[in-house]
Coordinates of C-alpha atoms in Angstrom, one line a residue:
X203 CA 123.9 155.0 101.9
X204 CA 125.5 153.9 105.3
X205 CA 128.1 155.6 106.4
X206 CA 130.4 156.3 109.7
X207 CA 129.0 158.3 111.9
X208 CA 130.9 161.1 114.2
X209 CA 129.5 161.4 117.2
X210 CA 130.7 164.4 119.6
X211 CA 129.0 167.3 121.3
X212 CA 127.9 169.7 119.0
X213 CA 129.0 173.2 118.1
X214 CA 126.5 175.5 120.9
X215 CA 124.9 176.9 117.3
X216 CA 123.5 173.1 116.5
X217 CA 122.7 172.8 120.1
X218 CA 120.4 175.8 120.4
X219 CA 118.6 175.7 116.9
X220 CA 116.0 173.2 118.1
X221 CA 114.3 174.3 121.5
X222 CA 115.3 172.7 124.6
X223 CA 113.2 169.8 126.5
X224 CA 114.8 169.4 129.7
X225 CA 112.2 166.2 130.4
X226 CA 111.1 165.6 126.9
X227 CA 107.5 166.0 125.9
X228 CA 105.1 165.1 128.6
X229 CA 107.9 164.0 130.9
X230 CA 108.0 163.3 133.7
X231 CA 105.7 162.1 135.8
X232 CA 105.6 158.7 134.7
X233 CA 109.3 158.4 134.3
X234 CA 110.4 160.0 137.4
X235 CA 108.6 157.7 139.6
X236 CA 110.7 154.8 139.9
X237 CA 114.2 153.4 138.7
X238 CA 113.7 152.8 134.9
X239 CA 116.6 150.3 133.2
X240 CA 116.4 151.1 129.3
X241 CA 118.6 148.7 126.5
X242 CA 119.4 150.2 123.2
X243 CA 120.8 148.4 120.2
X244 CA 122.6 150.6 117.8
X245 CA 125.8 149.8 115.2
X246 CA 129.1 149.4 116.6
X247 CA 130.4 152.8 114.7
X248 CA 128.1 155.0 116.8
X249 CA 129.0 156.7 119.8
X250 CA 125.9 157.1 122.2
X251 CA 127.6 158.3 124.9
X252 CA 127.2 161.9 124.9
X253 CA 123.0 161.9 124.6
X254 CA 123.0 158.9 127.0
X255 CA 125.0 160.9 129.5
X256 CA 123.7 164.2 128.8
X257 CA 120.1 162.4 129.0
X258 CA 120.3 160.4 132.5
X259 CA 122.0 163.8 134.3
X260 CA 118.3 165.1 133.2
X261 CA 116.5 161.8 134.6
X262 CA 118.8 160.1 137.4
X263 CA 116.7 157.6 137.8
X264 CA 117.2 156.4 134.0
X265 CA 119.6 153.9 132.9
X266 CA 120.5 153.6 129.2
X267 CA 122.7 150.4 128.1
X268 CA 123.5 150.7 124.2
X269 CA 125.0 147.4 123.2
X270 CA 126.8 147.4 119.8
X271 CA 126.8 145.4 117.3
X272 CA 128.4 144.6 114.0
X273 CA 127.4 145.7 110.2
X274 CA 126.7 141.9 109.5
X275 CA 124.7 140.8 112.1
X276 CA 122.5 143.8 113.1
X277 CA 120.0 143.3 111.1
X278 CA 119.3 139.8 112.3
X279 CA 120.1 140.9 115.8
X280 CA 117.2 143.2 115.4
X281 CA 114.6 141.0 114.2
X282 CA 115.5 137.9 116.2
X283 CA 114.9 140.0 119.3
X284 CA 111.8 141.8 118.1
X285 CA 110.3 138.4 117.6
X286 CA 110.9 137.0 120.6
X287 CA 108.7 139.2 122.4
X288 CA 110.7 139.5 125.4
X289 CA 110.9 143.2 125.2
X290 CA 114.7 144.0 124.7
X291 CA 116.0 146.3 123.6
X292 CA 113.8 148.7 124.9
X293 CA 114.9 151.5 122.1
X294 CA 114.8 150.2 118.4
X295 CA 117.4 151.6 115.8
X296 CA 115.5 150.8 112.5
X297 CA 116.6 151.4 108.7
X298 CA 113.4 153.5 107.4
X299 CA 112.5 150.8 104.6
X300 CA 111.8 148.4 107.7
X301 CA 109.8 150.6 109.5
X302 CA 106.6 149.2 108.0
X303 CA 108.5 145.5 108.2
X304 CA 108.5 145.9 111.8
X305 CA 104.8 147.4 111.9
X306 CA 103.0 145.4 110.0
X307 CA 104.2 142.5 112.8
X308 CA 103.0 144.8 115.7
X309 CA 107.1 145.0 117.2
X310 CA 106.8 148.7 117.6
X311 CA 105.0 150.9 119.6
X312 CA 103.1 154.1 118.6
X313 CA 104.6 157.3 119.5
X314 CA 101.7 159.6 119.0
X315 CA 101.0 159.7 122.5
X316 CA 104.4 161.2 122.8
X317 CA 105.3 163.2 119.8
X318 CA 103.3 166.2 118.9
X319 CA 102.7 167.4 115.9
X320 CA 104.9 170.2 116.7
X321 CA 107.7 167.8 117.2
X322 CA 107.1 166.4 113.3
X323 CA 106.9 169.7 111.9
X324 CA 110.3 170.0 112.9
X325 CA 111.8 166.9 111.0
X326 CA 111.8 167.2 106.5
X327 CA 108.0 165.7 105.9
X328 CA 109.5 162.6 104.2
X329 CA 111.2 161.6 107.1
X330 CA 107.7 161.8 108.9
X331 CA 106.4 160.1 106.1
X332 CA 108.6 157.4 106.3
X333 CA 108.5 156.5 109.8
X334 CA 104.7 156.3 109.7
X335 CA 102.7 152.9 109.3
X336 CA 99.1 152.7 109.2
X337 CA 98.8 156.0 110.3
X338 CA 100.7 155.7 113.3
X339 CA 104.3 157.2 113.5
X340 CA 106.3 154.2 114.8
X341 CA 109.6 155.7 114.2
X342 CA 110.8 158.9 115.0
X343 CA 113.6 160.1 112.1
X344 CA 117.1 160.6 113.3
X345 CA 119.2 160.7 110.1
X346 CA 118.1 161.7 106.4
X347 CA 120.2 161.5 103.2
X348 CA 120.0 163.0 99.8
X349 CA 122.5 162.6 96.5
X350 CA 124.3 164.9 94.2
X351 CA 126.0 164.9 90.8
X352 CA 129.7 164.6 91.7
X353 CA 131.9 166.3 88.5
X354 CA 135.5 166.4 87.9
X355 CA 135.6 170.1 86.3
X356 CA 139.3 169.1 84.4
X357 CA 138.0 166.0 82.3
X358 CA 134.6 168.1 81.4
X359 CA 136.7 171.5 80.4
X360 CA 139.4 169.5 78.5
X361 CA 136.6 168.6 75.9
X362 CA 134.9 172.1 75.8
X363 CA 132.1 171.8 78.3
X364 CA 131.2 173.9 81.1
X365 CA 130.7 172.4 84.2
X366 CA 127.6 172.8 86.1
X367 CA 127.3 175.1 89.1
X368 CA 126.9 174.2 92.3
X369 CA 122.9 174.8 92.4
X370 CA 122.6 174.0 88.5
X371 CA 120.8 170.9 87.5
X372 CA 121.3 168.9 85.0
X373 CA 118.8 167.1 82.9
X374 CA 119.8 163.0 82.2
X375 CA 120.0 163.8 79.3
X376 CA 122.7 166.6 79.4
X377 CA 124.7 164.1 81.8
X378 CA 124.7 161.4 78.7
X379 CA 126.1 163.7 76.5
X380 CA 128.9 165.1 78.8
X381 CA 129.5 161.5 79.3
X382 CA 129.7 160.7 75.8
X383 CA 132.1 163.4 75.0
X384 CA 134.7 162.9 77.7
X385 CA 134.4 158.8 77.4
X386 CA 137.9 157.7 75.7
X387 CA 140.1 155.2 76.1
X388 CA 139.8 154.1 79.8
X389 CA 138.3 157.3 81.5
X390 CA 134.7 156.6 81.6
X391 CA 131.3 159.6 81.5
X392 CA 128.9 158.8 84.0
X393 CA 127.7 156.4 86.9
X394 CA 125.5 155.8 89.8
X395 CA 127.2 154.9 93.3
X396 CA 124.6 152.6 94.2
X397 CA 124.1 151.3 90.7
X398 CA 122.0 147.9 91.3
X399 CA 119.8 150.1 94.4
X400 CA 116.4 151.4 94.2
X401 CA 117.3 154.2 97.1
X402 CA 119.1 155.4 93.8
X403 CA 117.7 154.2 90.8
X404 CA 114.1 154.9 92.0
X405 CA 114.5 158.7 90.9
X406 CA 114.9 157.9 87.5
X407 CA 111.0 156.2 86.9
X408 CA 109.5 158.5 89.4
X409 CA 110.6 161.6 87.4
X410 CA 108.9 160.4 84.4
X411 CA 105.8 160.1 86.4
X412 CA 106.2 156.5 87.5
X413 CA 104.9 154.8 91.0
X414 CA 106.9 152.2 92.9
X415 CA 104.1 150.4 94.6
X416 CA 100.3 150.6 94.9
X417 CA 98.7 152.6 98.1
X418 CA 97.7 149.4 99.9
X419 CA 102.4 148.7 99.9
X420 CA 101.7 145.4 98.3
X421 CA 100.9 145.9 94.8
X422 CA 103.2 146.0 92.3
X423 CA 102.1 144.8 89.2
X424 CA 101.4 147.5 86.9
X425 CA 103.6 149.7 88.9
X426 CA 107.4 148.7 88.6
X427 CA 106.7 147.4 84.9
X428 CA 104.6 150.5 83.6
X429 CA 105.6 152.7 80.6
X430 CA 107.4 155.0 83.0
X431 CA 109.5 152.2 84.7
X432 CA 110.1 150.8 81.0
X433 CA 111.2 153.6 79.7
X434 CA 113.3 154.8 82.6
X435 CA 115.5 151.3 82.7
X436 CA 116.2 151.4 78.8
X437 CA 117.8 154.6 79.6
X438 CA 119.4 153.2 82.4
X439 CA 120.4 150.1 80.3
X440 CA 121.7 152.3 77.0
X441 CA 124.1 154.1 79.4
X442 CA 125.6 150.8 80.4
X443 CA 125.2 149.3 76.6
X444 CA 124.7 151.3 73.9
X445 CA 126.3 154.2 74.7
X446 CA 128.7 152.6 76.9
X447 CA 129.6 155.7 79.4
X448 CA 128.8 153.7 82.6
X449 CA 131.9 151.0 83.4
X450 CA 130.8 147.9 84.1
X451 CA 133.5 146.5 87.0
X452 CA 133.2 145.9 90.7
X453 CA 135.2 149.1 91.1
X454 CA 133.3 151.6 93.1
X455 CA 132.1 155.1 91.5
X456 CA 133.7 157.0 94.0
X457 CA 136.9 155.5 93.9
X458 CA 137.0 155.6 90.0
X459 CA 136.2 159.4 90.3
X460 CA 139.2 159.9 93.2
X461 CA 141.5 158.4 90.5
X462 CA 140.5 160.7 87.8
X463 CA 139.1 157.8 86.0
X464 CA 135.1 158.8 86.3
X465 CA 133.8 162.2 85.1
X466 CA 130.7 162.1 86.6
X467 CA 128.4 160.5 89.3
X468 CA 125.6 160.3 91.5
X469 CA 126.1 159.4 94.8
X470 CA 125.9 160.4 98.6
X471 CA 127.2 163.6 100.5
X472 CA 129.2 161.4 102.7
X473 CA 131.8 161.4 99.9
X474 CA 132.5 165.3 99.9
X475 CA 133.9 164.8 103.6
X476 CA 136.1 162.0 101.8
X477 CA 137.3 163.9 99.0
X478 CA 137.7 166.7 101.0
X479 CA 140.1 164.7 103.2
X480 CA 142.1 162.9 100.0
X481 CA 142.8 166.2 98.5
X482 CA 141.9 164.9 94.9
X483 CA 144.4 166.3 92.3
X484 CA 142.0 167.6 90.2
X485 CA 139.2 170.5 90.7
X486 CA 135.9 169.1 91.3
X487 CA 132.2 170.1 92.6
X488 CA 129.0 169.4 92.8
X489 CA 125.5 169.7 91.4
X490 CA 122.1 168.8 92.2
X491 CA 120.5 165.4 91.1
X492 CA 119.8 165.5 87.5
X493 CA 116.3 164.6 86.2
X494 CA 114.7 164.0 82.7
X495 CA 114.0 167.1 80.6
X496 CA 110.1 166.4 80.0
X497 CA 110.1 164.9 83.7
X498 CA 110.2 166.3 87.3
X499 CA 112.8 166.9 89.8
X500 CA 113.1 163.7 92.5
X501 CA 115.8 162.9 94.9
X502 CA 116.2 160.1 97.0
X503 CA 115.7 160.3 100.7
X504 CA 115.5 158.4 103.9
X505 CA 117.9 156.8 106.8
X506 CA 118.4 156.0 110.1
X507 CA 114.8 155.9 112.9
X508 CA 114.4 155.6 116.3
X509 CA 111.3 153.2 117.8
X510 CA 110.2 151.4 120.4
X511 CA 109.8 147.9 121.6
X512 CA 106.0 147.0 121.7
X513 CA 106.9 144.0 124.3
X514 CA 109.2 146.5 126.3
X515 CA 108.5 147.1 130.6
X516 CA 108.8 150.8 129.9
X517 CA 107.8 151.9 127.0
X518 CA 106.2 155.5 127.6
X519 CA 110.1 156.2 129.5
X520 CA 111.8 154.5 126.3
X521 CA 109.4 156.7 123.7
X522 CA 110.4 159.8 126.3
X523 CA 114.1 159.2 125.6
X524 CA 113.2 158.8 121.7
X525 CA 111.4 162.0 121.2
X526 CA 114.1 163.7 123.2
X527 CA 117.0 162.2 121.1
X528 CA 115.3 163.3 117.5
X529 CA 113.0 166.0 118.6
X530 CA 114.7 167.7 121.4
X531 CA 118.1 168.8 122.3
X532 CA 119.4 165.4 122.0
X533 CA 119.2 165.9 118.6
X534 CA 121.8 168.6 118.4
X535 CA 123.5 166.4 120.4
X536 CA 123.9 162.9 118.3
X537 CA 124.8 165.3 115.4
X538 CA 128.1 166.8 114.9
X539 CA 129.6 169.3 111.9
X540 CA 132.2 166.3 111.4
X541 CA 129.2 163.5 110.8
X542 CA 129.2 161.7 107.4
X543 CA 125.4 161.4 108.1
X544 CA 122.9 164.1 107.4
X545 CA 120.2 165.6 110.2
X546 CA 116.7 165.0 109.7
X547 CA 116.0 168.2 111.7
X548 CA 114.9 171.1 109.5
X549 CA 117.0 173.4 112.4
X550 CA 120.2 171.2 111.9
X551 CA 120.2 171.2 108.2
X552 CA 119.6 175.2 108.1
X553 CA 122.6 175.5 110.4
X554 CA 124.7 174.1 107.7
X555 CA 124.6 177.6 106.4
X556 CA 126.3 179.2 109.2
X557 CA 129.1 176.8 110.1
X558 CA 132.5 178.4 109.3
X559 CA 133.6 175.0 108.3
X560 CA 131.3 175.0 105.6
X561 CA 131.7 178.6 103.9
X562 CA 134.1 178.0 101.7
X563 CA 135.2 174.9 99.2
X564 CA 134.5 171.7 98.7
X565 CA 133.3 171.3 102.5
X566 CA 130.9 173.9 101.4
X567 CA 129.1 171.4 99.2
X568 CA 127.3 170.3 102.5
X569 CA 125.5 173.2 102.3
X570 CA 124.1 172.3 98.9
X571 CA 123.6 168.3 100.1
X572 CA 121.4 170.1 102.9
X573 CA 119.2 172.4 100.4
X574 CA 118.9 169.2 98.2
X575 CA 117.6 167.1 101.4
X576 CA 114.6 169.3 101.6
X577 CA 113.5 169.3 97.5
X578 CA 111.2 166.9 96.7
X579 CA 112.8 163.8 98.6
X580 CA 110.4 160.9 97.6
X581 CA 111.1 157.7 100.0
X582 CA 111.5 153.6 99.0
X583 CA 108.0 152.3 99.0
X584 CA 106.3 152.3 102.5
X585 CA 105.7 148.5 102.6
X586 CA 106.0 145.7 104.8
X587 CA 107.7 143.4 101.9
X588 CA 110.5 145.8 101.7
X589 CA 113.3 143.4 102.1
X590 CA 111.7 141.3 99.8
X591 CA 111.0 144.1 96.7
X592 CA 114.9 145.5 97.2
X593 CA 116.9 142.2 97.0
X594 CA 114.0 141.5 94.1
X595 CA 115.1 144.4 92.0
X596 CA 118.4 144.6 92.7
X597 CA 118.4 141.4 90.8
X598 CA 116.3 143.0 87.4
X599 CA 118.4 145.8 88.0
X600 CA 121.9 143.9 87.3
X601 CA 120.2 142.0 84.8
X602 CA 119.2 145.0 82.8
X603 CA 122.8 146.6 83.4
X604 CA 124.3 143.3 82.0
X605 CA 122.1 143.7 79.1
X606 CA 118.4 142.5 79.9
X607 CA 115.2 143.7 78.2
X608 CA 114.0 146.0 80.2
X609 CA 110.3 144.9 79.8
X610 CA 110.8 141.4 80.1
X611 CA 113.1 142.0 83.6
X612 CA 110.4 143.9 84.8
X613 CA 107.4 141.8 84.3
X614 CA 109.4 138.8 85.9
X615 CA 110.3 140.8 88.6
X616 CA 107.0 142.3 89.1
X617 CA 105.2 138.7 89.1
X618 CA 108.0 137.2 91.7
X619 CA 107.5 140.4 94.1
X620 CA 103.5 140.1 93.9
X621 CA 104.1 136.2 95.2
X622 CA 106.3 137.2 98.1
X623 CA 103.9 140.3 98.8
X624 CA 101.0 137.4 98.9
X625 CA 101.9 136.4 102.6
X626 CA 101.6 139.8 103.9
X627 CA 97.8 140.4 102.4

C-alpha cells in the first residue's frame, strides 16, 4: 500500500480548496512566545521541504528538522524513540494500524485541544476513525488509499466478454467467471496485489457481513473464524485451488498484468500513474472493487497519520504544525497532482475532478480511485495488537492460498491472536 511519494508545491486549485490558516488553529500565542526547535521523523522518499519552509516563513521563530530514514528501519526507529521517553521526535509519522499501538502505551498526545471538529469534518470519516483511540484523536490523517479492479480489455474481449466500465462494479462472482474464461495456457484470470494482506483481503468477509475484531480491539475469537470469515476464505482459497485462476508465484500482480500475463486484479491507484508511464501495449481500465452478489459494497481504506510525542518540550507548537500540515493549507501543500499517494482531504480528492491532467485516459482513472476513497471505506481493526493480528493472518492467509482448510486455519489463527491480545487486556 506504500508507495513513493511526490512532494512539490501544488497546483493554486489544490492550494485554495481547503481554507487558509495562516497560524493554524488556536495559534499563536503559545507558539509565538519563544524560539520553539521541532524534530520530525518521516521516510527517506518524502520531501518535507516545501510545508517546512512554507510553515516557519508563517512562525519564524519555529524550527522544523525532518530526519529521514529508511523503509527497513523506520518502524523500529519509531518505536525505539517513542519508548524512550525522551521526547524526540517531536512530530510522529504513524502507519494508521499503529495508531492505537502507540496509544494504548500513552506515546501520543491528544489533539482535541487543537483540532476542531470542523477540522475532521474535512478529512473522509474513516480516516478520522482511524486516527482515533479511546476517544481521543491521536493522529491527524495525512494520506488515504482505496483499490480498484484493474482489467486488460484485449484478453476479456478476445473470449466474448465485455469489460466493465469505469464506475461499473463487479460482483466476485462475475470476476471468477471472467477469470475462468480467459485462463489458458499461461495467461492467468484474476488476483489480489496484496494477496497474503488483510488491508486487502479484509473486504471480502466484511461484505458478507463479517467483523474483524470485537469492540473492546482484542477479541477475536468468534470474529476472524465466523461463518462469514469461513465462507469468505474458501472462496478465496477455490480461486487459488479449485478453479485455479489466481497464479501462485512470487511474481507480483501488477507486473503479470503489465506483461499481458494477468486479466484481472485488485490493487492500489498508485499503479495507474505506473501504467500510465509504461505505456502498456494493450487497452486497459479500471473498475470499482468488486463485492459478493448477496453481500455489500466494502473497500479498503487507511494510510499515512500525523501525531505527536506525549514526552515532547513543545507539544501544543508540534500539534499546531500538525493540524496545519493535514487540516490547513499545508495540506495542499504535501500533496501534488503527480503523488502516488491519495489525499485524505475531502477538498483534495474533489479536486481530482478538475485537474486537466486527469480529464482524459488512463490518468483519468484517478478520478474514479478518488470517488472510490469516499464509498464505504472500512479500516484494519482499531487495536493495539495490530502488528501482532497482521503478521498472524498473513500466515492463515498463505496457508489457505497453499491449500489449507479454511476453518481449521482460522480457528488456529484465532486462538494464537487471542494469546498475544492477552498482554494488552
Amino acid at each position: 500500500m506504500k508507495r513513493i511519494l511526490t512532494l512539490g508545491i501544488a497546483a493554486a486549485l489544490l492550494i485554495t480548496a481547503l481554507p487558509l490558516f495562516a497560524n493554524g488553529a488556536g495559534s499563536g500565542e503559545s507558539s509565538e512566545e519563544k524560539p520553539v526547535n521541532l524534530t520530525w521523523l518521516i521516510l527517506e522518499f518524502w520531501n518535507p521541504d516545501t510545508v517546512i519552509a512554507a510553515y516557519q516563513e508563517l512562525h519564524p521563530n519555529v524550527t522544523i528538522e525532518a530526519e529521514k530514514v529508511g523503509w527497513g528501519d523506520f518502524f523500529q526507529q519509531n518505536q525505539i524513540r517513542l519508548m524512550s521517553g525522551e521526547g524526540d521526535p517531536d512530530i510522529v509519522s504513524i502507519d494508521l494500524p499503529l495508531v492505537a499501538s502507540y496509544g494504548a502505551r500513552g506515546w501520543l498526545e491528544p489533539l482535541d485541544d487543537v483540532i476542531s471538529s470542523e477540522d475532521k469534518s474535512r478529512w473522509i470519516p474513516a480516516a478520522v476513525e482511524s486516527g482515533t483511540y479511546n476517544g481521543a484523536l491521536l493522529a491527524a490523517p495525512q494520506h488515504t488509499s482505496t483499490q480498484l479492479l484493474f482489467v486488460n480489455k484485449d484478453l476479456l474481449e478476445s473470449k466474448g466478454i465485455t469489460p466493465p466500465g469505469t464506475d461499473d462494479r463487479l460482483t466476485w462472482e462475475e470476476v471468477l467467471a471472467a477469470a475462468q474464461a480467459v485462463s489458458e495456457g499461461d495467461i492467468r484470470g484474476f488476483n489480489w496485489e496484496q494477496n497474503t494482506a488483510i488491508y486487502q483481503l479484509q473486504p471480502l468477509p466484511v461484505s458478507l457481513g463479517g467483523k474483524c475484531i470485537g469492540e473492546d480491539g482484542l477479541t477475536v475469537e468468534g470474529f476472524i473464524n465466523s461463518p462469514e470469515w469461513i465462507e469468505a476464505f474458501t472462496f478465496y482459497k477455490d480461486v487459488y485451488n479449485k478453479y485455479g485462476v489466481a497464479p501462485k508465484g512470487d511474481t507480483p500482480a501488477a507486473d503479470l498484468f503489465a506483461s499481458g500475463k494477468l486479466a484481472m486484479f485488485v490493487g492500489g491507484p498508485w499503479n495507474i500513474r505506473r501504467f500510465a508511464a509504461e505505456a502498456l501495449l494493450f487497452d486497459w481500465t479500471v473498475s470499482r472493487h468488486p463485492y459478493f452478489e448477496q453481500g455489500e459494497i466494502v473497500t479498503p481504506t487507511g494510510s499515512w497519520h500525523f501525531g505527536v510525542n506525549a514526552a515532547g518540550e513543545d507539544k501544543k507548537a508540534a500539534a499546531e504544525f500538525v493540524r496545519w500540515l493535514t487540516a490547513g493549507e499545508g495540506a495542499g501543500l504535501w500533496w501534488s497532482k503527480d503523488s502516488y499517494d491519495m489525499p485524505a482531504q475531502i477538498a483534495l480528492l474533489e479536486s481530482f475532478n478538475t485537474i486537466e491532467d486527469f480529464q482524459k485516459p488512463p490518468l483519468s482513472f484517478m478520478k474514479v480511485a478518488a470517488a472510490e476513497a469516499r464509498v464505504n471505506p472500512v479500516p484494519r481493526p482499531v487495536t493495539p495488537g495490530f502488528l501482532e493480528y497482521d503478521q498472524l493472518l498473513q500466515a492463515a492467509f498463505s496457508d489457505i492460498r497453499n491449500g489449507a482448510d479454511p476453518k481449521k486455519t482460522l480457528d488456529t489463527a484465532a486462538g494464537r491472536i487471542s494469546s498475544e491480545m492477552n498482554k494488552y487486556r
